[in-house]
Short mmCIF file of C-alpha atoms in Angstrom, two decimals:
data_model
loop_
_atom_site.label_atom_id
_atom_site.label_comp_id
_atom_site.label_asym_id
_atom_site.label_seq_id
_atom_site.Cartn_x
_atom_site.Cartn_y
_atom_site.Cartn_z
CA UNK A 228 -8.36 189.47 2.38
CA UNK A 229 -8.49 189.60 6.75
CA UNK A 230 -11.72 190.08 7.99
CA UNK A 231 -13.07 193.70 9.31
CA UNK A 232 -12.15 193.39 13.05
CA UNK A 233 -14.57 195.66 13.30
CA UNK A 234 -17.77 193.93 11.65
CA UNK A 235 -18.91 191.41 13.73
CA UNK A 236 -20.35 188.69 12.22
CA UNK A 237 -24.21 187.77 11.12
CA UNK A 238 -25.01 183.88 13.00
CA UNK A 239 -25.56 184.46 17.62
CA UNK A 240 -21.72 183.75 17.20
CA UNK A 241 -20.90 185.75 16.32
CA UNK A 242 -18.44 184.72 13.19
CA UNK A 243 -19.09 185.47 9.61
CA UNK A 244 -20.33 183.18 6.94
CA UNK A 245 -17.32 181.95 6.05
CA UNK A 246 -15.57 181.37 9.50
CA UNK A 247 -19.67 179.09 9.95
CA UNK A 248 -19.05 177.40 6.58
CA UNK A 249 -15.01 176.48 6.44
CA UNK A 250 -15.48 172.46 7.33
CA UNK A 251 -17.12 172.51 4.33
CA UNK A 252 -13.65 173.56 2.61
CA UNK A 253 -15.09 176.86 1.83
CA UNK A 254 -13.31 180.15 1.78
CA UNK A 255 -13.84 183.40 0.32
CA UNK A 256 -12.16 182.39 -2.87
CA UNK A 257 -14.83 179.26 -3.55
CA UNK A 258 -16.22 179.82 -6.80
CA UNK A 259 -20.39 181.05 -7.06
CA UNK A 260 -20.65 177.40 -8.82
CA UNK A 261 -19.18 175.35 -6.03
CA UNK A 262 -20.81 177.43 -3.01
CA UNK A 263 -24.66 175.90 -4.49
CA UNK A 264 -23.14 173.08 -4.11
CA UNK A 265 -21.39 173.80 -0.56
CA UNK A 266 -25.15 172.33 1.42
CA UNK A 267 -24.15 168.66 -0.03
CA UNK A 268 -21.45 168.63 1.80
CA UNK A 269 -22.96 170.34 4.72
CA UNK A 270 -25.45 167.38 4.99
CA UNK A 271 -22.86 164.88 3.50
CA UNK A 272 -20.33 165.76 7.31
CA UNK A 273 -23.58 166.30 8.91
CA UNK A 274 -22.48 169.58 9.27
CA UNK A 275 -25.70 171.49 8.03
CA UNK A 276 -27.26 173.20 11.21
CA UNK A 277 -29.23 176.51 11.62
CA UNK A 278 -26.65 178.40 11.92
CA UNK A 279 -24.56 177.20 9.13
CA UNK A 280 -27.71 177.19 6.84
CA UNK A 281 -28.13 180.45 7.31
CA UNK A 282 -24.87 181.40 6.64
CA UNK A 283 -24.65 179.72 3.37
CA UNK A 284 -28.23 181.37 2.36
CA UNK A 285 -25.82 184.17 3.04
CA UNK A 286 -22.98 183.29 0.76
CA UNK A 287 -25.23 181.28 -2.30
CA UNK A 288 -26.63 184.72 -3.74
CA UNK A 289 -24.61 186.86 -5.37
CA UNK A 290 -25.64 190.04 -3.72
CA UNK A 291 -25.53 189.35 -0.43
CA UNK A 292 -22.30 187.13 -1.05
CA UNK A 293 -21.08 190.91 -2.14
CA UNK A 294 -22.41 192.13 1.05
CA UNK A 295 -20.59 189.29 3.21
CA UNK A 296 -17.28 189.60 1.11
CA UNK A 297 -16.67 193.83 1.55
CA UNK A 298 -16.84 193.41 5.21
CA UNK A 299 -13.70 191.35 4.72
CA UNK A 300 -11.09 194.65 4.13
CA UNK A 301 -10.34 196.37 7.33
CA UNK A 302 -10.75 199.67 5.93
CA UNK A 303 -9.64 203.15 7.56
CA UNK A 304 -12.22 205.63 6.25
CA UNK A 305 -9.97 208.84 8.97
CA UNK A 306 -6.93 208.14 6.35
CA UNK A 307 -8.83 206.98 3.50
CA UNK A 308 -12.12 209.44 2.85
CA UNK A 309 -8.78 212.78 2.17
CA UNK A 310 -7.14 211.06 -0.71
CA UNK A 311 -11.09 210.21 -1.27
CA UNK A 312 -12.20 213.66 -1.92
CA UNK A 313 -9.47 215.20 -4.17
CA UNK A 314 -10.37 212.61 -6.39
CA UNK A 315 -13.52 213.44 -6.55
CA UNK A 316 -12.90 216.75 -6.66
CA UNK A 317 -10.32 216.48 -9.64
CA UNK A 318 -12.93 213.94 -11.95
CA UNK A 319 -15.52 216.91 -11.21
CA UNK A 320 -13.39 219.00 -12.08
CA UNK A 321 -12.28 217.69 -15.41
CA UNK A 322 -16.33 217.33 -17.13
CA UNK A 323 -17.22 220.24 -19.03
CA UNK A 324 -20.49 221.99 -17.32
CA UNK A 325 -23.89 220.10 -17.78
CA UNK A 326 -25.14 222.72 -19.23
CA UNK A 327 -22.34 223.80 -21.76
CA UNK A 328 -22.42 222.81 -25.36
CA UNK A 329 -19.53 220.08 -26.83
CA UNK A 330 -20.06 219.97 -30.24
CA UNK A 331 -23.02 222.58 -30.90
CA UNK A 332 -25.87 219.83 -30.99
CA UNK A 333 -26.87 220.13 -27.19
CA UNK A 334 -30.08 221.15 -25.59
CA UNK A 335 -29.63 223.56 -23.25
CA UNK A 336 -31.19 222.40 -20.06
CA UNK A 337 -34.29 224.82 -20.52
CA UNK A 338 -34.81 223.10 -23.86
CA UNK A 339 -35.22 219.51 -22.62
CA UNK A 340 -38.48 220.25 -21.12
CA UNK A 341 -39.77 219.88 -24.48
CA UNK A 342 -38.27 216.66 -25.12
CA UNK A 343 -39.84 215.09 -22.44
CA UNK A 344 -43.60 213.32 -22.55
CA UNK A 345 -45.10 211.76 -19.72
CA UNK A 346 -47.56 209.10 -19.94
CA UNK A 347 -50.14 208.82 -17.62
#
């Protein structure tokens, strides 16, 4: 993976969490289990600062780490978008109409209202 040059870091220094935690051995390939113990390495090396703690907080949560990892991909939207639109159009063309019964057992959309029940 390479860092997207247009993606700024989250810290005041403009560095990504991986760059801030690199002295503790953190890379994008560091496992989630190992990431949980990075704080001990930061403390042992006297590297635990508010900035590195924030970087560690961003990477120890799976949800937040995925967002940080997303910024590691340099994507040229102008070049990728036409191919993506073609793929979506092809996939939509291959799908049957939503109201068309597949095997005679499907309920038409108008009949769905009778099947929906709201408990208020």
